[in-house]
PDB file of C-alpha atoms in Angstrom:
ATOM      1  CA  UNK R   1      18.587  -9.232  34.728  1.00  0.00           C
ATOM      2  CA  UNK R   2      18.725  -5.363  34.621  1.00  0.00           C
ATOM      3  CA  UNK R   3      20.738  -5.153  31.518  1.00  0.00           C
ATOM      4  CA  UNK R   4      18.557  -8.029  29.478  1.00  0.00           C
ATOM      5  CA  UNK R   5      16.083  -5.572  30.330  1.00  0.00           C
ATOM      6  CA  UNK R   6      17.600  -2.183  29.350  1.00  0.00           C
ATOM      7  CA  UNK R   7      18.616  -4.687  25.782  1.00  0.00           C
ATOM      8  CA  UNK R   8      15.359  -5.398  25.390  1.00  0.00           C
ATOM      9  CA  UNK R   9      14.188  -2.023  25.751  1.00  0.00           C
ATOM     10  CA  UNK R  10      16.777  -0.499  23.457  1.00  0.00           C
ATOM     11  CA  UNK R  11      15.103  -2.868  20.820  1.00  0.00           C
ATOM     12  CA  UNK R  12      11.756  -1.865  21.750  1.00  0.00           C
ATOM     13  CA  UNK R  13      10.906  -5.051  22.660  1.00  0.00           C
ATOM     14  CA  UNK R  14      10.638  -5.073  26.684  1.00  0.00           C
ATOM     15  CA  UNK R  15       7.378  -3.207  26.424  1.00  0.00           C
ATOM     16  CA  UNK R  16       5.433  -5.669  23.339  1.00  0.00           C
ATOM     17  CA  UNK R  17       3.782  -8.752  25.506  1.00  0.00           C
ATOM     18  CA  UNK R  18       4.292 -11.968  24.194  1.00  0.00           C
ATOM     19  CA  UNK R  19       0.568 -13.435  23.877  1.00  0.00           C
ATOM     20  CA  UNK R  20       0.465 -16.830  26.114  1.00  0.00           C
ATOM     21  CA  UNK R  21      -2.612 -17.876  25.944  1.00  0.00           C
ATOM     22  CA  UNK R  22      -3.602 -20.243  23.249  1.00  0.00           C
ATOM     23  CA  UNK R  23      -7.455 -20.870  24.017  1.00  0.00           C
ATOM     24  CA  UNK R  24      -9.249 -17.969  24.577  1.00  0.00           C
ATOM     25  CA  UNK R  25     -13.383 -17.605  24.295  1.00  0.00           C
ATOM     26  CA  UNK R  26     -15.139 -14.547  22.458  1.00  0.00           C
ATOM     27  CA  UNK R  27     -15.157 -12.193  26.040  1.00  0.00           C
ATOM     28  CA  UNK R  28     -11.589 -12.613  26.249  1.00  0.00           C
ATOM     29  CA  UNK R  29     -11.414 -11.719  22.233  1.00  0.00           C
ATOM     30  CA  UNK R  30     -13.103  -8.573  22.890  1.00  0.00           C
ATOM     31  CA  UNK R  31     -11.409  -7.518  25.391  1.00  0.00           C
ATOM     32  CA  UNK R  32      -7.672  -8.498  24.162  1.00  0.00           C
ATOM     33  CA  UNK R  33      -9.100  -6.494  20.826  1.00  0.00           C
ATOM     34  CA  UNK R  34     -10.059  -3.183  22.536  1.00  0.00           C
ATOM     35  CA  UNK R  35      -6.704  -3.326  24.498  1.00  0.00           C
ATOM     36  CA  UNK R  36      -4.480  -4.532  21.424  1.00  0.00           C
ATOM     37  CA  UNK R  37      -6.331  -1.119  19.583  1.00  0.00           C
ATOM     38  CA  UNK R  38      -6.094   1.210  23.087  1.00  0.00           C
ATOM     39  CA  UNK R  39      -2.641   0.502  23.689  1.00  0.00           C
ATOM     40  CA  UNK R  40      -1.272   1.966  19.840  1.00  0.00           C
ATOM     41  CA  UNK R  41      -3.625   4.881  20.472  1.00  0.00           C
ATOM     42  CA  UNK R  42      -1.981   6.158  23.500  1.00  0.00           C
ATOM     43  CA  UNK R  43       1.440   5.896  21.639  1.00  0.00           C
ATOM     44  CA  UNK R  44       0.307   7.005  18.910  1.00  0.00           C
ATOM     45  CA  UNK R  45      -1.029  10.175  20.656  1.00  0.00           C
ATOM     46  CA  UNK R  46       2.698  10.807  22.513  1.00  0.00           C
ATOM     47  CA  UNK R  47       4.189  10.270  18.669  1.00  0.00           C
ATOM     48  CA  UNK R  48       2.330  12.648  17.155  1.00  0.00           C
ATOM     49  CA  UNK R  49       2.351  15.292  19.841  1.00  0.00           C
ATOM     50  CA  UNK R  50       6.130  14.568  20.217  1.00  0.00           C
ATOM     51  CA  UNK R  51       8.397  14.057  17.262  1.00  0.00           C
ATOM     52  CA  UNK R  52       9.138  16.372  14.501  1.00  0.00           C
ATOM     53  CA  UNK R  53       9.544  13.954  12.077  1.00  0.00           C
ATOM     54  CA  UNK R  54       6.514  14.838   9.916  1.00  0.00           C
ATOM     55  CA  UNK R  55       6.894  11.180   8.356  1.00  0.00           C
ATOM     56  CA  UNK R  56       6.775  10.034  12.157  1.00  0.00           C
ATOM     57  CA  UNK R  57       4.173  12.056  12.714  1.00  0.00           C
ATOM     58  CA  UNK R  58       1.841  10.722  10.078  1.00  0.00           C
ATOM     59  CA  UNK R  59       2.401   7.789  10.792  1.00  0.00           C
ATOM     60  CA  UNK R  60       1.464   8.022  14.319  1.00  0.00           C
ATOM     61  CA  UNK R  61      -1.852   9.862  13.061  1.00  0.00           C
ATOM     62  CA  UNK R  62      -2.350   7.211  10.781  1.00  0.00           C
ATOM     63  CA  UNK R  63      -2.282   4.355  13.890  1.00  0.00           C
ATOM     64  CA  UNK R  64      -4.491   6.689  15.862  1.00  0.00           C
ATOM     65  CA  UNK R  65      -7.410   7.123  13.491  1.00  0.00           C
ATOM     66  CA  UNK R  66      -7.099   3.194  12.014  1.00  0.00           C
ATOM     67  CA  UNK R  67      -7.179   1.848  15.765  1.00  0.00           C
ATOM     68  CA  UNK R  68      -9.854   4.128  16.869  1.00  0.00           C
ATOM     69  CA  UNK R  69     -12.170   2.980  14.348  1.00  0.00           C
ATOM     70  CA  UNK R  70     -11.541  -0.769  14.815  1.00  0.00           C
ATOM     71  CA  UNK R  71     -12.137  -0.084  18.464  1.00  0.00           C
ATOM     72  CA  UNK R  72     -15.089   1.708  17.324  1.00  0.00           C
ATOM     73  CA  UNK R  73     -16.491  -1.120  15.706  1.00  0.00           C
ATOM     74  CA  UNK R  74     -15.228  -3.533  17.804  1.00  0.00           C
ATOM     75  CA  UNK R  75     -17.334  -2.004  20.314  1.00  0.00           C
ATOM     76  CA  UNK R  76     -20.379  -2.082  17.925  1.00  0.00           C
ATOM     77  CA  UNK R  77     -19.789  -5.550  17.574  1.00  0.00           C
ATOM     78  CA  UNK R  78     -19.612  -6.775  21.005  1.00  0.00           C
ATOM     79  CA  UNK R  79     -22.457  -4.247  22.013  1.00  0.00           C
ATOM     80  CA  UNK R  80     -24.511  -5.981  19.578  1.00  0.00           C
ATOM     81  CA  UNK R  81     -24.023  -9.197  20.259  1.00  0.00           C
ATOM     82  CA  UNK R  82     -24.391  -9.032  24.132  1.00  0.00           C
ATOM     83  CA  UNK R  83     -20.888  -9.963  24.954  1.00  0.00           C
ATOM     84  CA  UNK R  84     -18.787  -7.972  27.493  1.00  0.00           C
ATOM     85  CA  UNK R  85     -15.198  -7.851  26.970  1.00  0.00           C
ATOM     86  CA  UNK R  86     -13.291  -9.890  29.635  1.00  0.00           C
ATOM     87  CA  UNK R  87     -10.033  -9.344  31.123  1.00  0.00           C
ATOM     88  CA  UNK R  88      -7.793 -11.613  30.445  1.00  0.00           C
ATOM     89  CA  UNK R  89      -3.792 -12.453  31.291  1.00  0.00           C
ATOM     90  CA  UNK R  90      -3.509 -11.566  27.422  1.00  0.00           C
ATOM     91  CA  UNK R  91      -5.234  -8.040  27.629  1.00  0.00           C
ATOM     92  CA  UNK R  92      -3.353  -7.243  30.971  1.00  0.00           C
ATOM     93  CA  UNK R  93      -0.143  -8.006  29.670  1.00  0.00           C
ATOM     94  CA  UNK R  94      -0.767  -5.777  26.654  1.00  0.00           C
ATOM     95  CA  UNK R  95      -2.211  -2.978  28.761  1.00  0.00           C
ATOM     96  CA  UNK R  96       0.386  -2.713  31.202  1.00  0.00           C
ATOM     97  CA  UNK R  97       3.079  -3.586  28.207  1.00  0.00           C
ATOM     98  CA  UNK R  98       1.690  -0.364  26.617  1.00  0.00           C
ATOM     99  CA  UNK R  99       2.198   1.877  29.693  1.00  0.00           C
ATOM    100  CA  UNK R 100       5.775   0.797  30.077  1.00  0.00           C
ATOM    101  CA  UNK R 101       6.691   1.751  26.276  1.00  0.00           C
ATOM    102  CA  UNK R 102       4.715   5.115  27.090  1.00  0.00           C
ATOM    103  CA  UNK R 103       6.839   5.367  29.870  1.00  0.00           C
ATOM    104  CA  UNK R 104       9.906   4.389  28.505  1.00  0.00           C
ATOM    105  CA  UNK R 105       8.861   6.586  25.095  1.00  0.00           C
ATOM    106  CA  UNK R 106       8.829   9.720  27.332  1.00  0.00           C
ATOM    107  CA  UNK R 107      12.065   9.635  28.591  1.00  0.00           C
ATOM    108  CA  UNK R 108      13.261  10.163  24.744  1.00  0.00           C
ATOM    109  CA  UNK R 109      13.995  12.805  22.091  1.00  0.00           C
ATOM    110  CA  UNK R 110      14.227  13.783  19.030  1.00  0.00           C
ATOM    111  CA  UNK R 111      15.832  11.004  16.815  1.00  0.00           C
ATOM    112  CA  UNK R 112      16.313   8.590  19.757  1.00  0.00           C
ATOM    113  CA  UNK R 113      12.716   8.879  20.293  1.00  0.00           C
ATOM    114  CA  UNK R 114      11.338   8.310  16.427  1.00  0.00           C
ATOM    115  CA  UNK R 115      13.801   5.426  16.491  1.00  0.00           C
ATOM    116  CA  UNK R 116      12.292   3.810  19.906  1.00  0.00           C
ATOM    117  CA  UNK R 117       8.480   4.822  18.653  1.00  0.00           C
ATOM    118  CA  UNK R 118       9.054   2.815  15.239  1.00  0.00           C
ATOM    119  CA  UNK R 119      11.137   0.028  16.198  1.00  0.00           C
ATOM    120  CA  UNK R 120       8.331  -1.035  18.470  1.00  0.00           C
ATOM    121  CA  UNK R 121       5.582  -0.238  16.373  1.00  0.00           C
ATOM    122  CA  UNK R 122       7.234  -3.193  14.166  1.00  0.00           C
ATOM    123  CA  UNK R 123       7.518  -5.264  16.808  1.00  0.00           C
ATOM    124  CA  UNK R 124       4.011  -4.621  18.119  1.00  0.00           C
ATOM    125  CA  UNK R 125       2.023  -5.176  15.104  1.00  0.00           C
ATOM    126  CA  UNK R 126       4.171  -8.611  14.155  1.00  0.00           C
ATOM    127  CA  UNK R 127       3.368  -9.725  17.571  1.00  0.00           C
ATOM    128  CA  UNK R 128      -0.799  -8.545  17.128  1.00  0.00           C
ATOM    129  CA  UNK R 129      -0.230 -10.400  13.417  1.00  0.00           C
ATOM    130  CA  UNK R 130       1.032 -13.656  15.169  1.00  0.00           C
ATOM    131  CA  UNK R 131      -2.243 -13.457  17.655  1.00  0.00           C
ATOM    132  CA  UNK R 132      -4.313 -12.765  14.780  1.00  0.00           C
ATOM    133  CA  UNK R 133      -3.645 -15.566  13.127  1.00  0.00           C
ATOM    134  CA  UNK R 134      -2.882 -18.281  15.632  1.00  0.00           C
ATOM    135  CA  UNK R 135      -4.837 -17.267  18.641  1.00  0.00           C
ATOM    136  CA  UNK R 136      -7.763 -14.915  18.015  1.00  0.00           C
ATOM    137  CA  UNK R 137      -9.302 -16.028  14.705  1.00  0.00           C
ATOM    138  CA  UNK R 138      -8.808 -19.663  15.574  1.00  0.00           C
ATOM    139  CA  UNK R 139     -10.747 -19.493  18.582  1.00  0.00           C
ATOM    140  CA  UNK R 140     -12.920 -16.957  18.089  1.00  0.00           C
ATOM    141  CA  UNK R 141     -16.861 -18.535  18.083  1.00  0.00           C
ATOM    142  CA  UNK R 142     -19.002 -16.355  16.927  1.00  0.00           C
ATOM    143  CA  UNK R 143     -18.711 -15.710  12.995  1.00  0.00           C
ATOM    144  CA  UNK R 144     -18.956 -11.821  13.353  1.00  0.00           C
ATOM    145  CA  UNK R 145     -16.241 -11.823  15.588  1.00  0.00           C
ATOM    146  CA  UNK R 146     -14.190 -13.632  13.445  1.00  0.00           C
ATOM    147  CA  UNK R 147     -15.096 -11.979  10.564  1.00  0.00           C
ATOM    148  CA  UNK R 148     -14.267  -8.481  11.790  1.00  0.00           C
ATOM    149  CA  UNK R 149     -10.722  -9.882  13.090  1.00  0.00           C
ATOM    150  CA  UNK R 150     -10.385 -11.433   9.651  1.00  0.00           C
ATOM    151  CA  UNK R 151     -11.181  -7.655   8.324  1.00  0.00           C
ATOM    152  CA  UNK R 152      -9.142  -5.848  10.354  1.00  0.00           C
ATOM    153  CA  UNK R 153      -5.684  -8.136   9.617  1.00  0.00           C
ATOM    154  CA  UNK R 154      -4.799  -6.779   6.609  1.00  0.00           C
ATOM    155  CA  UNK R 155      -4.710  -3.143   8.333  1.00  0.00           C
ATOM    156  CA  UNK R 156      -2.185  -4.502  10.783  1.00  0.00           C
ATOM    157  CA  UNK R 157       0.081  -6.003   7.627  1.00  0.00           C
ATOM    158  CA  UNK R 158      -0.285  -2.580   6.093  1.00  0.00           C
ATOM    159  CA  UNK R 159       1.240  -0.480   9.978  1.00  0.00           C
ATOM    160  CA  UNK R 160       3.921  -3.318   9.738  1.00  0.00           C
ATOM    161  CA  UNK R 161       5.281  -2.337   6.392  1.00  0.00           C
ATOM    162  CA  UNK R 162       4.770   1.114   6.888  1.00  0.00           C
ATOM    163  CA  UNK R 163       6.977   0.835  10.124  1.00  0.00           C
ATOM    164  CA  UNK R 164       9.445  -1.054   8.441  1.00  0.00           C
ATOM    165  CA  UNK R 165       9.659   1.649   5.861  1.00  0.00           C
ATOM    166  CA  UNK R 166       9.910   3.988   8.434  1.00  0.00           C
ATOM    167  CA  UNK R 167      12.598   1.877  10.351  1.00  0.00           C
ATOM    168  CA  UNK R 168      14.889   1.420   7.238  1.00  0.00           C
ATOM    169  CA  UNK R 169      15.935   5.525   7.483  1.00  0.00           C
ATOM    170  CA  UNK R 170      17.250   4.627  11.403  1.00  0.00           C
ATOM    171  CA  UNK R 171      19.626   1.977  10.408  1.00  0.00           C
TER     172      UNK R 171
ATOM    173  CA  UNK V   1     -49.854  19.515 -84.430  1.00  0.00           C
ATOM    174  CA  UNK V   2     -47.118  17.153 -83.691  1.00  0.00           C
ATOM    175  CA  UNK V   3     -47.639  13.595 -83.701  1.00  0.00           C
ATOM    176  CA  UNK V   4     -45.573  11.346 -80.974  1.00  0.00           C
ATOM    177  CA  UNK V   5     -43.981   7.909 -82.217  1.00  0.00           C
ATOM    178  CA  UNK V   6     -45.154   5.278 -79.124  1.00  0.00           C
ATOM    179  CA  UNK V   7     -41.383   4.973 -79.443  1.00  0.00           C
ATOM    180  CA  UNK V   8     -41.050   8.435 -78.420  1.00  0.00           C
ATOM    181  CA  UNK V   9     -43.616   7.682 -75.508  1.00  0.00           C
ATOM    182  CA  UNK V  10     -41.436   4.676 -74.074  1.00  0.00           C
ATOM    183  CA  UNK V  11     -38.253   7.365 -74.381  1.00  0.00           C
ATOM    184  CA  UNK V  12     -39.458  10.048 -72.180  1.00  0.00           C
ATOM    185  CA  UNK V  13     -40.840   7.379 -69.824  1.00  0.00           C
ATOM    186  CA  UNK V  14     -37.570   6.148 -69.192  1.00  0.00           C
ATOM    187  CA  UNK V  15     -35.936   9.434 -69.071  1.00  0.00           C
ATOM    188  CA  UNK V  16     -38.439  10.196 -66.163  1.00  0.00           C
ATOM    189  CA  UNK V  17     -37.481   7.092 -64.142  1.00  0.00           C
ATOM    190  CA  UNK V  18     -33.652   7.545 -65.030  1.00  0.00           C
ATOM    191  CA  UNK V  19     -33.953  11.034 -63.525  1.00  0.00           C
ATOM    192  CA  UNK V  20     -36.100   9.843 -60.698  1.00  0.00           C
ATOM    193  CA  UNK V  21     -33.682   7.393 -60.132  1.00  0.00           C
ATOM    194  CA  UNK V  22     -30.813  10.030 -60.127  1.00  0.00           C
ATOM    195  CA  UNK V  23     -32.869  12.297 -57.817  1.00  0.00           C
ATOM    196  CA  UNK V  24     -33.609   9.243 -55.443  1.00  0.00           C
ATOM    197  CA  UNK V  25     -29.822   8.235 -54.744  1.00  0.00           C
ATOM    198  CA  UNK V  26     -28.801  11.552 -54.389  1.00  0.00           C
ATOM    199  CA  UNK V  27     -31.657  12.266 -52.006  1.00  0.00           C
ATOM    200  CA  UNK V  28     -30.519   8.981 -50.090  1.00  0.00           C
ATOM    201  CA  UNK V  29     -26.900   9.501 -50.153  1.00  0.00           C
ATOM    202  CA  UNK V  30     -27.242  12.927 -48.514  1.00  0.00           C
ATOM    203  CA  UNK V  31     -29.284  11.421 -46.162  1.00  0.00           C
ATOM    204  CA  UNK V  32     -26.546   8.978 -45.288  1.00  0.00           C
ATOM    205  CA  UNK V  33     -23.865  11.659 -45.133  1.00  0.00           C
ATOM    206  CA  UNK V  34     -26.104  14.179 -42.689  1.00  0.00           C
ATOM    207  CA  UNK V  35     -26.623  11.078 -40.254  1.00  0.00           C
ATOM    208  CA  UNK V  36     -23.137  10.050 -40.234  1.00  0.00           C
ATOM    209  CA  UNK V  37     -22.124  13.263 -39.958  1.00  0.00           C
ATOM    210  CA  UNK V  38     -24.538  13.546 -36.764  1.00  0.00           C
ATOM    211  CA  UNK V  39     -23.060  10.160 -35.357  1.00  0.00           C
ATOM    212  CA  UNK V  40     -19.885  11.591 -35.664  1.00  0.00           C
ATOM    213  CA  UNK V  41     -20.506  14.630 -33.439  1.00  0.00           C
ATOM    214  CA  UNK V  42     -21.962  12.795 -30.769  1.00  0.00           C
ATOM    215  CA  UNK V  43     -19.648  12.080 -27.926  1.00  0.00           C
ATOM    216  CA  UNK V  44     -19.927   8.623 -26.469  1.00  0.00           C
ATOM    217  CA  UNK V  45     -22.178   8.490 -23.640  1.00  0.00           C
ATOM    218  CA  UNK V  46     -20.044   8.936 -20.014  1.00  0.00           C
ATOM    219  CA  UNK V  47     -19.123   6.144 -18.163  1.00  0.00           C
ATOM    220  CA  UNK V  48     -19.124   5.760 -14.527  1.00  0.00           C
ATOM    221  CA  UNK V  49     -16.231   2.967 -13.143  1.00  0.00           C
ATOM    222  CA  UNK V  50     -16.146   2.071  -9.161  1.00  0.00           C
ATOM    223  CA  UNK V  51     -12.929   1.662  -7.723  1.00  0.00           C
ATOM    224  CA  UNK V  52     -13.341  -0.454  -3.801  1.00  0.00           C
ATOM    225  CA  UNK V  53     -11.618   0.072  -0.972  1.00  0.00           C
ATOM    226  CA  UNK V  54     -11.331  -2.728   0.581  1.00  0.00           C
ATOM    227  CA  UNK V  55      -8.870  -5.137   3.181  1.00  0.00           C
ATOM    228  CA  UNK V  56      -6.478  -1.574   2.486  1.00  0.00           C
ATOM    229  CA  UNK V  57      -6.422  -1.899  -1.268  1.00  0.00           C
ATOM    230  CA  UNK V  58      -7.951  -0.002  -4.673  1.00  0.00           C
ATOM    231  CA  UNK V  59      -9.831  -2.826  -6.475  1.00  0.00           C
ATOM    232  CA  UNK V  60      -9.465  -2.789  -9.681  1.00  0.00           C
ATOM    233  CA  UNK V  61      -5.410  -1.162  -9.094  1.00  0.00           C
ATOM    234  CA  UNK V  62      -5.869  -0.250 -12.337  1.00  0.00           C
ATOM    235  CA  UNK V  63      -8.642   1.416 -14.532  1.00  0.00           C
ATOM    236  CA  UNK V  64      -9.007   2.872 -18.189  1.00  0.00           C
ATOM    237  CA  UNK V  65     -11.559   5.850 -18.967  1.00  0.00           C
ATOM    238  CA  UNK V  66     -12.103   8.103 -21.745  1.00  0.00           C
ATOM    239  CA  UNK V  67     -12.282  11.665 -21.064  1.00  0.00           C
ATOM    240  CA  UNK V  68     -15.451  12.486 -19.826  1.00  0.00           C
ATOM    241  CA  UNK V  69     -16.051   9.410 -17.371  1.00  0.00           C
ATOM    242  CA  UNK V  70     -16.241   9.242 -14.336  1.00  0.00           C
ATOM    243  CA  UNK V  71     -14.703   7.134 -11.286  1.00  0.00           C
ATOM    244  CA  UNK V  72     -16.109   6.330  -7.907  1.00  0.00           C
ATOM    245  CA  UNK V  73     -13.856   5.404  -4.906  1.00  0.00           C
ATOM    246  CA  UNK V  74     -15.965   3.329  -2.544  1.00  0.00           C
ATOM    247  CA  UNK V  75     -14.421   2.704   0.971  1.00  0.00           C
ATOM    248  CA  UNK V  76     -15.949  -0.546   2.338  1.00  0.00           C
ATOM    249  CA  UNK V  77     -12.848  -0.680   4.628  1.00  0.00           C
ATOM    250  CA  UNK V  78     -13.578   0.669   8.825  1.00  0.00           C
ATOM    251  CA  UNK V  79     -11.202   2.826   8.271  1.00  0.00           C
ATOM    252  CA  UNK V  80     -11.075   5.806   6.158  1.00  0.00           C
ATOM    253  CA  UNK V  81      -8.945   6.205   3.247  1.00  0.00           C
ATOM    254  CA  UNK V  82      -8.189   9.068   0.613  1.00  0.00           C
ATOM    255  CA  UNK V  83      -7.329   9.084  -3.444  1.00  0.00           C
ATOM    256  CA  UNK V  84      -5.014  11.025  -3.431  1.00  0.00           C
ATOM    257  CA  UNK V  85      -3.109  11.711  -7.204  1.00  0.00           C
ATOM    258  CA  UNK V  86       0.473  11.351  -6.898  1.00  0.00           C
ATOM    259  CA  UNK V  87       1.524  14.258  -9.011  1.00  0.00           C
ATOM    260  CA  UNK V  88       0.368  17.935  -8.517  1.00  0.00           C
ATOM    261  CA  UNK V  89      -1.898  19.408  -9.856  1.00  0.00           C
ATOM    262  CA  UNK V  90      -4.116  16.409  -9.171  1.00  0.00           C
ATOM    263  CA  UNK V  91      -7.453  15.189  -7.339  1.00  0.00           C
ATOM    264  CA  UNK V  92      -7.429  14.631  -3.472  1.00  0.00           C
ATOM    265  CA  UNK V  93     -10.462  13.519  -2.039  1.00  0.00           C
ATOM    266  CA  UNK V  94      -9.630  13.926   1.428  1.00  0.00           C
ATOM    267  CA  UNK V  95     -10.910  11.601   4.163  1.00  0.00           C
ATOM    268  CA  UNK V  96     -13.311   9.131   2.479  1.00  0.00           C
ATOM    269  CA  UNK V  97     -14.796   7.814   5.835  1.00  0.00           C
ATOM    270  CA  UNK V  98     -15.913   4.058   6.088  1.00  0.00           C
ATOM    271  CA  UNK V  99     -19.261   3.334   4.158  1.00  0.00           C
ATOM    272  CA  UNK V 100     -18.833   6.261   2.091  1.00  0.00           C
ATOM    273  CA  UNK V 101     -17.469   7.240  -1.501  1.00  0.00           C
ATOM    274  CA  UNK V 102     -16.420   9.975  -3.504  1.00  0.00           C
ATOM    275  CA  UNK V 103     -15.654  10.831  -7.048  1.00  0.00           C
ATOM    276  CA  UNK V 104     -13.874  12.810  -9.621  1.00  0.00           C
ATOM    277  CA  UNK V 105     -13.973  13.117 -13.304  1.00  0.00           C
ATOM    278  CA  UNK V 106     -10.212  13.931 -14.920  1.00  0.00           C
ATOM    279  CA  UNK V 107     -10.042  16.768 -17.364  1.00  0.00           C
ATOM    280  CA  UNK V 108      -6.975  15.745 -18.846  1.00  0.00           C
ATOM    281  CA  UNK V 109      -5.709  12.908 -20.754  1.00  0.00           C
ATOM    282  CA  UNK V 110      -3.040  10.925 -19.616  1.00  0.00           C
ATOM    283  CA  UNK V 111      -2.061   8.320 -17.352  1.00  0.00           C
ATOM    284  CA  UNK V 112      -2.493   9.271 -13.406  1.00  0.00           C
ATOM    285  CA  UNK V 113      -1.178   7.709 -10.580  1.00  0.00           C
ATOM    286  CA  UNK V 114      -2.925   8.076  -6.930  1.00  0.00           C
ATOM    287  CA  UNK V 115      -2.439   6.622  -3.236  1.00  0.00           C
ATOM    288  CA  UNK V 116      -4.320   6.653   0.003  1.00  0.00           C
ATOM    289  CA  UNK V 117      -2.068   9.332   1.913  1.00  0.00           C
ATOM    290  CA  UNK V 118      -2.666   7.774   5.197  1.00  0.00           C
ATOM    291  CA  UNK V 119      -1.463   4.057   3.675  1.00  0.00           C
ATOM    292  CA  UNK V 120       0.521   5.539   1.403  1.00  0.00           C
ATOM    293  CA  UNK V 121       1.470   1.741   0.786  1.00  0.00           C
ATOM    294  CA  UNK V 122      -1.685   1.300  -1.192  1.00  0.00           C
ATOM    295  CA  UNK V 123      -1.557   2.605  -4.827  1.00  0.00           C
ATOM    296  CA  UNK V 124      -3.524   2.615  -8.017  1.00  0.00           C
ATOM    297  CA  UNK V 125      -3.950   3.861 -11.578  1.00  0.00           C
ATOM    298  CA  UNK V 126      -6.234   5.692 -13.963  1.00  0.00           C
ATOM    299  CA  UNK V 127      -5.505   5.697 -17.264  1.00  0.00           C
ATOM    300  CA  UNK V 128      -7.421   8.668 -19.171  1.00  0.00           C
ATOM    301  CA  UNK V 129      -7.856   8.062 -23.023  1.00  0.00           C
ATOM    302  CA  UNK V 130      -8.378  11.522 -25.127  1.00  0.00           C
ATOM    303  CA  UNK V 131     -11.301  11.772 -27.408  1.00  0.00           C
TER     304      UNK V 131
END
């Protein structure tokens, strides 16, 4: 069990949440949204403190300042329309998913840690884009919600190939 | 005293309206020059072309200007973007935060190509026709 694990963390994977539940109301949305956003801030603020890469490092600005203002209007949103964000098995899994790669992220350097940082950025944001599309939007009620997740995918399709780019230099 | 023919009276008539005639198109012909000559230095009027930001992409990709125009990058994304011109010396707007725009007018002729450095998987054109 230990070393599917320590695989699954050399591929950046162990830390990215696989999203299990398939109904989920507008609450839940919210708060699966805000956590989804929170979680590529925080690693996003250890990238761009920590690598020298300056491509890395842009990057990592670039998921800090996108993610912040989705959060920023996802918080608009929901404080507009009344609804407060609800935990959720989703949104836990993702939060404490998110700790563990910031965990696992700090025990790196230099080019092993760019690696780790962008191989799970490209895992992360095909997992979000597979939520997007088959969990959140689908479900989601209320048309403003839906609307700003249907806003926000294309930013998410846009990290993904930019981490890919990134990832092709560490093969 | 000397007597005038009414044959003589019809000539001099006509040569009167021939040379009024001669005086008239040349009047009118210089006036046709002078205002074609003033159309001619006129510059066209300049043009102002939006460029959206929107869903992280410049819509149109691609837009042609004369010298002289104008374009105006409008970010309707939440997130904020830049123009940024590929090639030094060029324009960089900087941040262009959500809901708001900025502009630039290119001096130079010439075909430019620009990206959002923070997506710098999002790219666009300007073409820039001389006078």
């Amino acid at each position: 069990m230990k070393s599917i694990y320590c695989l699954l963390l050399t591929l950046g994977l162990a830390a990215v949440p696989a999203f299990g539940q398939s109904k989920v109301t507008d609450p839940q949305i919210a708060a699966i949204v805000v956590t989804a956003n929170q979680v590529d801030i925080d690693a996003g603020k250890l990238a761009a403190g920590k690598t020298s890469d300056e491509s890395v490092k842009a990057f990592a600005n670039t998921m800090v300042r996108d993610h912040t203002a989705v959060n920023q209007s996802a918080v608009e949103l929901v404080t507009k329309l009344k609804v407060t964000p609800e935990e959720n098995e989703t949104s836990r899994a993702l939060k404490s998913g998110g700790e563990e790669n910031v965990v696992h992220l700090q025990t790196l350097d230099g080019r092993a840690f760019d690696k780790a940082y962008v191989d799970h950025e490209v895992a992360y944001h095909e997992q979000v884009i597979g939520a997007i599309d088959s969990v959140l939007i689908p479900n989601a009620s209320n048309a403003d919600l839906k609307a700003l997740l249907v806003k926000v995918r294309p930013a998410f399709i846009e990290h993904l190939n930019h981490a890919k780019h990134l990832q092709e230099r560490y093969r | 005293m000397r007597s005038i023919s009414k044959s003589g009276i019809a000539e001099r008539r006509y040569r009167r309206l021939h040379v009024g005639a001669v005086v008239g198109a040349c009047v009118m012909l210089a006036l046709g020059v002078f205002c074609s000559l003033g159309r001619a230095a006129t510059p066209p009027a300049a043009v102002t072309r939006t460029v959206t930001i929107a869903g992280l992409k410049f819509s149109p990709s691609s837009v042609t200007i004369h010298l002289g125009d104008r374009v105006v990058f409008k970010n309707e994304d939440i997130m904020p973007h830049s123009a940024t011109a590929k090639d030094p010396p060029g324009f960089d707007s900087d941040i262009i935060k959500a809901g708001e725009s900025w502009s630039v007018a290119p001096e130079r002729a010439g075909t430019i190509k620009y990206a959002c450095k923070f997506h710098p998987l999002m790219e666009g054109t300007i073409v820039v026709e001389g006078p």
